mmCIF file of N, CA and C in Angstrom:
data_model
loop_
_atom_site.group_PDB
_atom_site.id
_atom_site.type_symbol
_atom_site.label_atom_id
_atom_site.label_comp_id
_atom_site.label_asym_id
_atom_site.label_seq_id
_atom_site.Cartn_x
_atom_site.Cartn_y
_atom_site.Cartn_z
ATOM 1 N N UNK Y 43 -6.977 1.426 32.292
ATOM 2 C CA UNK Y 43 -7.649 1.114 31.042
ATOM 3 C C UNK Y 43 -8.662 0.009 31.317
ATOM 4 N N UNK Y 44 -9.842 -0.097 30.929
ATOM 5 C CA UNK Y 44 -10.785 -0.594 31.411
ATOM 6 C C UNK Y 44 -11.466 -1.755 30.032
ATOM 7 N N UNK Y 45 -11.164 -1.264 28.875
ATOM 8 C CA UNK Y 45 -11.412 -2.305 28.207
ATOM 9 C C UNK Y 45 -10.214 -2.366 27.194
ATOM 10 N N UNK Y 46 -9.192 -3.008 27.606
ATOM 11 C CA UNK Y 46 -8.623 -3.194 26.856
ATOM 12 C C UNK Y 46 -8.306 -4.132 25.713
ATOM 13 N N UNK Y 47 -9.271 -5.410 25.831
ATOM 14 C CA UNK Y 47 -9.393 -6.037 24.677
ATOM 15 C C UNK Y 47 -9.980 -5.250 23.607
ATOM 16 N N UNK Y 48 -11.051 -4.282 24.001
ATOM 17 C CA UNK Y 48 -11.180 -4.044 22.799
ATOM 18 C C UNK Y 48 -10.706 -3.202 21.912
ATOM 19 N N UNK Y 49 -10.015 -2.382 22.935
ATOM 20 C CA UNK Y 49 -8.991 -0.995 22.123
ATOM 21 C C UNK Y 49 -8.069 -1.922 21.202
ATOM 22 N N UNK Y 50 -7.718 -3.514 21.483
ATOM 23 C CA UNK Y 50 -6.771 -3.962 20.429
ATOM 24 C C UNK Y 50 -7.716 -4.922 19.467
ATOM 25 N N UNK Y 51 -8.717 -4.969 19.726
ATOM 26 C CA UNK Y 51 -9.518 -5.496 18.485
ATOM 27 C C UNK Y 51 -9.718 -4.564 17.338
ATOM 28 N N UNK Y 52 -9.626 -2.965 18.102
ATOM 29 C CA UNK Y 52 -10.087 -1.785 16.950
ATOM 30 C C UNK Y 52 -8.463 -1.673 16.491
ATOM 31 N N UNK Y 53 -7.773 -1.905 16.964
ATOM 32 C CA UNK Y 53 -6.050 -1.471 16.269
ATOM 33 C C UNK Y 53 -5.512 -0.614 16.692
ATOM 34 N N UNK Y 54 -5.971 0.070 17.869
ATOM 35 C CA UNK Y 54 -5.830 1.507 18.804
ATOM 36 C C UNK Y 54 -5.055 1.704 19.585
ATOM 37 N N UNK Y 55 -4.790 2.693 19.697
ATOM 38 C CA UNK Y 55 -4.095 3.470 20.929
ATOM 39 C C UNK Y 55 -4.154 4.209 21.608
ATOM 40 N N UNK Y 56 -3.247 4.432 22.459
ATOM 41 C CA UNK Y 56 -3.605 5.305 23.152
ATOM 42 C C UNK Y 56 -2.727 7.053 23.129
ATOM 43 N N UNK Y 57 -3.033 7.857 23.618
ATOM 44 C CA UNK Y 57 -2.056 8.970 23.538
ATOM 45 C C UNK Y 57 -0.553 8.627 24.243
ATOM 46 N N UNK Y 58 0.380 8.594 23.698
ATOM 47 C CA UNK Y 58 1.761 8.455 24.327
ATOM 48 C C UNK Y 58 2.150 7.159 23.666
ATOM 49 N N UNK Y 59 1.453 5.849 23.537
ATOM 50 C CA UNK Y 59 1.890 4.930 22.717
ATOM 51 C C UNK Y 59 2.533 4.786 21.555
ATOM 52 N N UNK Y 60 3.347 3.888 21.381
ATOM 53 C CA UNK Y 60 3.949 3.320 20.059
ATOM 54 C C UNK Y 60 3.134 3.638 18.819
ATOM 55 N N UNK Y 61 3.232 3.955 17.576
ATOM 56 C CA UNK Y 61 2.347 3.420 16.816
ATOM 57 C C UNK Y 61 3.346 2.165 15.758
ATOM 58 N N UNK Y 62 2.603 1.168 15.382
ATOM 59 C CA UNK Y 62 3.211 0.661 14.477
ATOM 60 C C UNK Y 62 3.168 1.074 13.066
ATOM 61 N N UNK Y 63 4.236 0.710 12.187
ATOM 62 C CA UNK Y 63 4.285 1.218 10.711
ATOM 63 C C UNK Y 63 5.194 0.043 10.419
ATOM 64 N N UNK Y 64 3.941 -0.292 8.872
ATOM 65 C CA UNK Y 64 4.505 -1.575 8.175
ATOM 66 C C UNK Y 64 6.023 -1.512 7.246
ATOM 67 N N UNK Y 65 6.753 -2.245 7.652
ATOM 68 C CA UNK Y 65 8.205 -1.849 7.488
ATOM 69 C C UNK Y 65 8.307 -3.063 5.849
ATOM 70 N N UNK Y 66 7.685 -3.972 6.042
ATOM 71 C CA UNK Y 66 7.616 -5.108 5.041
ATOM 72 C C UNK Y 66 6.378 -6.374 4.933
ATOM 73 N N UNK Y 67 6.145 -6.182 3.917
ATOM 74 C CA UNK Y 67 4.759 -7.061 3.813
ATOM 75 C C UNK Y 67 3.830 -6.826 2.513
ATOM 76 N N UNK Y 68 3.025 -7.743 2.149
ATOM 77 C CA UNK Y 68 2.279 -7.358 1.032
ATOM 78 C C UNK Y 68 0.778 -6.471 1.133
ATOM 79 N N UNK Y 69 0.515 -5.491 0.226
ATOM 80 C CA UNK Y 69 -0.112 -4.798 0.598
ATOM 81 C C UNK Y 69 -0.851 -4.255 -0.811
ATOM 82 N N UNK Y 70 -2.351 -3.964 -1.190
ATOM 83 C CA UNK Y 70 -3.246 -3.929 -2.272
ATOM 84 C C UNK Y 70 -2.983 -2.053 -2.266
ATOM 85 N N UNK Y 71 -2.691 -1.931 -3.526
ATOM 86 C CA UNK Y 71 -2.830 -0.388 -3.547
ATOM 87 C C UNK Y 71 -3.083 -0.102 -4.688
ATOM 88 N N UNK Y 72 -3.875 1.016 -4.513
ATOM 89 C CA UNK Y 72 -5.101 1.940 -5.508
ATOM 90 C C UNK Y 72 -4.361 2.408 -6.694
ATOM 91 N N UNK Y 73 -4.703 2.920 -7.598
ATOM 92 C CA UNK Y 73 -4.344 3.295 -9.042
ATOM 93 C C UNK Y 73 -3.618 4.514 -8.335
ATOM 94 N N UNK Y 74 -3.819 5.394 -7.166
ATOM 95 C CA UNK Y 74 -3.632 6.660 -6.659
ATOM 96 C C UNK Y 74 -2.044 6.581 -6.252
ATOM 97 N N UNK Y 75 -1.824 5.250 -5.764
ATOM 98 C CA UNK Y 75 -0.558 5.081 -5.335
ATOM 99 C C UNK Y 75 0.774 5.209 -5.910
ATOM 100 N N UNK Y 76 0.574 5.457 -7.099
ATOM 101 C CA UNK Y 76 1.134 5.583 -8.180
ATOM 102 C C UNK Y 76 1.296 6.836 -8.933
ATOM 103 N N UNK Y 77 2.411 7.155 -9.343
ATOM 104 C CA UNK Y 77 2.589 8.169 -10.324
ATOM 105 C C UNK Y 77 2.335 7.798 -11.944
ATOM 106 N N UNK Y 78 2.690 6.781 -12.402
ATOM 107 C CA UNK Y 78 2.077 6.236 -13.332
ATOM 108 C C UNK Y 78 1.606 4.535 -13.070
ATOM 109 N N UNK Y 79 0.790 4.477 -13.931
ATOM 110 C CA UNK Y 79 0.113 2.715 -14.027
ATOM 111 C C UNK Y 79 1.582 1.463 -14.174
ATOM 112 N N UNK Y 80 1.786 0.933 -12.958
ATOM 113 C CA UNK Y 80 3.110 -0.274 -13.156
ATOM 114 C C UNK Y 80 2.526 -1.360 -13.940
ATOM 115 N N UNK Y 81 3.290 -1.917 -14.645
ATOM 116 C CA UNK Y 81 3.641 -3.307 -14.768
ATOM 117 C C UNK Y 81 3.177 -4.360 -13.838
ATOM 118 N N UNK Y 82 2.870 -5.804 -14.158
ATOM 119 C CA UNK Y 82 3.422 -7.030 -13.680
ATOM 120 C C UNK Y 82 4.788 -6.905 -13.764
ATOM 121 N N UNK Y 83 5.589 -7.605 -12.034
ATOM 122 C CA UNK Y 83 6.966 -7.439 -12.432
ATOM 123 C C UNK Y 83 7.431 -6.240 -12.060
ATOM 124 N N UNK Y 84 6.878 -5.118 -12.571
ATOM 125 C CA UNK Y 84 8.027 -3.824 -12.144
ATOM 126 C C UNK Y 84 8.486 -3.770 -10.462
ATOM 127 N N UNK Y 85 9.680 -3.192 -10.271
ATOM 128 C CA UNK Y 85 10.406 -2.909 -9.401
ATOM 129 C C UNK Y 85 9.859 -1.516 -8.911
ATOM 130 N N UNK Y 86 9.430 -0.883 -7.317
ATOM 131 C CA UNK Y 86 8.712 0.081 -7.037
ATOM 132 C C UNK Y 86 9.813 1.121 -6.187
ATOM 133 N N UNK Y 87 9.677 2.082 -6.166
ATOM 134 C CA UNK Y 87 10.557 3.299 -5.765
ATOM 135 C C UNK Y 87 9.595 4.093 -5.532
ATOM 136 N N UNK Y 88 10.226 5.085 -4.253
ATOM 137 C CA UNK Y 88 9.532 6.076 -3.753
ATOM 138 C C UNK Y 88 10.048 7.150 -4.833
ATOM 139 N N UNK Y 89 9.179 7.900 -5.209
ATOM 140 C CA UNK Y 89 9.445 9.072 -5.982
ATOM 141 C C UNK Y 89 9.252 10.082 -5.252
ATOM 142 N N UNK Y 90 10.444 10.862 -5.482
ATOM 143 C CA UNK Y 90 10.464 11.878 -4.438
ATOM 144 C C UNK Y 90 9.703 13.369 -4.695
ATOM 145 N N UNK Y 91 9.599 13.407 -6.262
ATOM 146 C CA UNK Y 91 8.768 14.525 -6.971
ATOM 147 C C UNK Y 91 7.372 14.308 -6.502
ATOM 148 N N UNK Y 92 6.657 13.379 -6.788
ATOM 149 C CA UNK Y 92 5.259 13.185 -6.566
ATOM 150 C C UNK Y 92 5.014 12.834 -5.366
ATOM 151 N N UNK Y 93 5.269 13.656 -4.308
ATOM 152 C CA UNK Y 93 4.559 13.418 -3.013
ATOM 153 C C UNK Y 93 4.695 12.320 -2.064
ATOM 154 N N UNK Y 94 5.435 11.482 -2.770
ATOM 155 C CA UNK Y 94 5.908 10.219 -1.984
ATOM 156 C C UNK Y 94 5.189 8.842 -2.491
ATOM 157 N N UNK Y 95 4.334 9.149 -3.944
ATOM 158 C CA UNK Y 95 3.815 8.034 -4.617
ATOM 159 C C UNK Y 95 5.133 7.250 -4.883
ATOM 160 N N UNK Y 96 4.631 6.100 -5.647
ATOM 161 C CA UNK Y 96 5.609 5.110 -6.080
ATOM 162 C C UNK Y 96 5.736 5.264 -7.342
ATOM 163 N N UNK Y 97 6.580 5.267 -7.949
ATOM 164 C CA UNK Y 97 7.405 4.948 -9.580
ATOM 165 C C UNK Y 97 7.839 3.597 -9.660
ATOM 166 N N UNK Y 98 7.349 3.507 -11.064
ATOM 167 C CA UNK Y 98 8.598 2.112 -11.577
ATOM 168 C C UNK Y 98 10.190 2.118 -12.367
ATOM 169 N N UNK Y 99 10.406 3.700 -12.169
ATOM 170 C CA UNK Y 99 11.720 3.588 -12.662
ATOM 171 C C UNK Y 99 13.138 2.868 -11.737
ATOM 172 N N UNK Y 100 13.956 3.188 -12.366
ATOM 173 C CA UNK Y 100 15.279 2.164 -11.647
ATOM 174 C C UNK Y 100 16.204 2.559 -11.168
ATOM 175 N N UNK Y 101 16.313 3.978 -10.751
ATOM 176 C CA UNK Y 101 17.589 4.948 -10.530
ATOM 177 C C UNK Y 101 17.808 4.733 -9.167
ATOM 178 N N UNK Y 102 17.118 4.375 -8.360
ATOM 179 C CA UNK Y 102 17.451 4.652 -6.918
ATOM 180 C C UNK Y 102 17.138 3.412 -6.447
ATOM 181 N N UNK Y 103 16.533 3.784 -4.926
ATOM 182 C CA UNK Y 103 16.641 2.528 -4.371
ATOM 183 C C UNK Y 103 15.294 1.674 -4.281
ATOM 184 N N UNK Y 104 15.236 0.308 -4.690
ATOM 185 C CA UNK Y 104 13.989 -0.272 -5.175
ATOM 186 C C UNK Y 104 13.173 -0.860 -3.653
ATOM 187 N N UNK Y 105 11.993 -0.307 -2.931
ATOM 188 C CA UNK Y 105 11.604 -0.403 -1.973
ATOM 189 C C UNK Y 105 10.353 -1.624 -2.287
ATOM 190 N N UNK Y 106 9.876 -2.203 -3.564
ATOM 191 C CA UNK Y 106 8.438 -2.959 -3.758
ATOM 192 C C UNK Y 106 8.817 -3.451 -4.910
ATOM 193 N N UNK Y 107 7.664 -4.708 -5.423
ATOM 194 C CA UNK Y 107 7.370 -5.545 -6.594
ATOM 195 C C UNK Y 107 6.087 -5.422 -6.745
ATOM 196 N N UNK Y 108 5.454 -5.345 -8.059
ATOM 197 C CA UNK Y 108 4.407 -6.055 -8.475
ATOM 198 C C UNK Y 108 4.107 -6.998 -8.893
ATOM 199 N N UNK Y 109 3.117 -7.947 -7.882
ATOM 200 C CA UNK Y 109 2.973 -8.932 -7.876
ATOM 201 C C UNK Y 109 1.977 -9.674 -8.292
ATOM 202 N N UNK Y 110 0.813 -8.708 -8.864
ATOM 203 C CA UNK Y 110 -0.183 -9.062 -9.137
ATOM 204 C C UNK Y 110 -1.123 -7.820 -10.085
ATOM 205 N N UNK Y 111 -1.843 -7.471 -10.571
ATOM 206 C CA UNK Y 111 -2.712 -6.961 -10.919
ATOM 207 C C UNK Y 111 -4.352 -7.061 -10.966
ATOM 208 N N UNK Y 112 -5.043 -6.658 -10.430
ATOM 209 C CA UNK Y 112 -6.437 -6.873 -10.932
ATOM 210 C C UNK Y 112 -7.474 -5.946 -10.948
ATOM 211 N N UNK Y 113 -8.954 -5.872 -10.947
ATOM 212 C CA UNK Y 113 -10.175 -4.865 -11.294
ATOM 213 C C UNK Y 113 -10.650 -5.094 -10.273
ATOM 214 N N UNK Y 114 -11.513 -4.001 -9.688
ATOM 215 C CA UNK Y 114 -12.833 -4.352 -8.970
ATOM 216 C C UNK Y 114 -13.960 -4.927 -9.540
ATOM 217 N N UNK Y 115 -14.713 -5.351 -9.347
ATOM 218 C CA UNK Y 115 -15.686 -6.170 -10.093
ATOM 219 C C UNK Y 115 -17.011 -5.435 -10.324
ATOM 220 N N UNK Y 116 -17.058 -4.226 -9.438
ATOM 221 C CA UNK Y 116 -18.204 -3.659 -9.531
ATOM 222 C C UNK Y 116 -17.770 -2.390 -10.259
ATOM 223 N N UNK Y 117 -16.587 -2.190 -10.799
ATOM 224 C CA UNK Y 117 -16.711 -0.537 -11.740
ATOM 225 C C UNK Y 117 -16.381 -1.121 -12.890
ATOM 226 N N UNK Y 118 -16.320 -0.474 -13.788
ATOM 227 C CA UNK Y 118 -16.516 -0.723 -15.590
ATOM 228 C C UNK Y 118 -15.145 -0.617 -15.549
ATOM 229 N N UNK Y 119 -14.360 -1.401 -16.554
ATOM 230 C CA UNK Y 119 -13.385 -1.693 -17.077
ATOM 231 C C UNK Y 119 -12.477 -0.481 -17.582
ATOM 232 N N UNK Y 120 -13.015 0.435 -18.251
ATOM 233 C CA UNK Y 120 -12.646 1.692 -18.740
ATOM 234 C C UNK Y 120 -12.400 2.718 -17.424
ATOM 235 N N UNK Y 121 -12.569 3.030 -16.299
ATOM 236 C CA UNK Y 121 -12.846 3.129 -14.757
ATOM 237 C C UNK Y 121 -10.798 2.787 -14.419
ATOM 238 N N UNK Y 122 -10.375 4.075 -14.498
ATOM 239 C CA UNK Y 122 -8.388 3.334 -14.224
ATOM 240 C C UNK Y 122 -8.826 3.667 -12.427
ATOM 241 N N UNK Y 123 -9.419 4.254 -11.573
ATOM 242 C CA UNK Y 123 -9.533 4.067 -10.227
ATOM 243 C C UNK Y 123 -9.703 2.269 -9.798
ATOM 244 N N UNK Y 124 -10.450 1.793 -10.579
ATOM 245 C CA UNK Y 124 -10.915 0.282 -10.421
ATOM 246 C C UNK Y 124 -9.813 -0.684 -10.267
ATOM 247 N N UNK Y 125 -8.633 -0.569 -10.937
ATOM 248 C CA UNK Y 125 -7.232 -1.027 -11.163
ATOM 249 C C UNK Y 125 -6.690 -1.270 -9.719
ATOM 250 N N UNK Y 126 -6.255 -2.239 -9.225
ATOM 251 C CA UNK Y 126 -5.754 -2.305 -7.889
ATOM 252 C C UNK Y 126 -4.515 -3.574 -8.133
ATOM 253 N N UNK Y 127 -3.213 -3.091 -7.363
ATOM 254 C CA UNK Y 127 -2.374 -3.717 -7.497
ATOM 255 C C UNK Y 127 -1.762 -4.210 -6.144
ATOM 256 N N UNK Y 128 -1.143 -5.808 -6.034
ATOM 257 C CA UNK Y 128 -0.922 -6.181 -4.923
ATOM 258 C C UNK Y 128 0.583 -6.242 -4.851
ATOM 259 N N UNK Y 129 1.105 -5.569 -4.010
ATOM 260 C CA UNK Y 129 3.022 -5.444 -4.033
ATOM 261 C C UNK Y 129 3.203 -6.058 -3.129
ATOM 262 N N UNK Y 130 4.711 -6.581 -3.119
ATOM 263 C CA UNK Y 130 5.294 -6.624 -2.264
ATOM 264 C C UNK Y 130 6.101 -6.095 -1.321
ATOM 265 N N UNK Y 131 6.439 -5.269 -0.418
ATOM 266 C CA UNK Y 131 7.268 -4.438 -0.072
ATOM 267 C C UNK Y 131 8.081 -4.200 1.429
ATOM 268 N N UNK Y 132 9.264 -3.634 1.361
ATOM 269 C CA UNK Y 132 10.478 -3.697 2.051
ATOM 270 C C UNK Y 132 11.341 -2.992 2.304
ATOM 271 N N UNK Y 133 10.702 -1.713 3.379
ATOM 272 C CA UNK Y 133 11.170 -0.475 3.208
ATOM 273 C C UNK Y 133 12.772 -0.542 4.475
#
């Protein structure tokens, strides 16, 4: 491997390597991430109907928090893609 600083500046790999996957940490996710619009506060679950989005119901096992809410600044208010939420999570 010949440049390998920079294959880890891009976040890369190689064929046969590890990949990493975030097991716990906070992380901004899209209105998409969701099966319906959460709460401040709600407790997050993988829903197993919708493709592997997140729910805020309480039946199973609670994998995230919402920790925050906010807009993009450049789409119109009425705009529910614009909606971005920051969780916490702990799979």
């Amino acid at each position: 491997l010949t440049y390998k600083q920079k294959l880890d500046e891009a976040q890369g790999v190689l064929p046969g390597q590890t990949v990493p996957v975030l097991t716990k940490g906070m992380v901004l996710l899209g209105a998409s991430a969701f099966s319906a619009a959460p709460s401040l506060g709600d407790d997050l679950e993988v829903d197993s109907v919708n493709a592997g989005q997140l729910v805020t119901q309480s039946s199973g096992v609670v994998v995230g928090k919402v920790i925050a809410i906010g807009q993009e600044s450049d789409k119109l208010a009425t705009d529910s893609s614009a909606k971005k939420y920051l969780c916490k999570v702990s799979f």
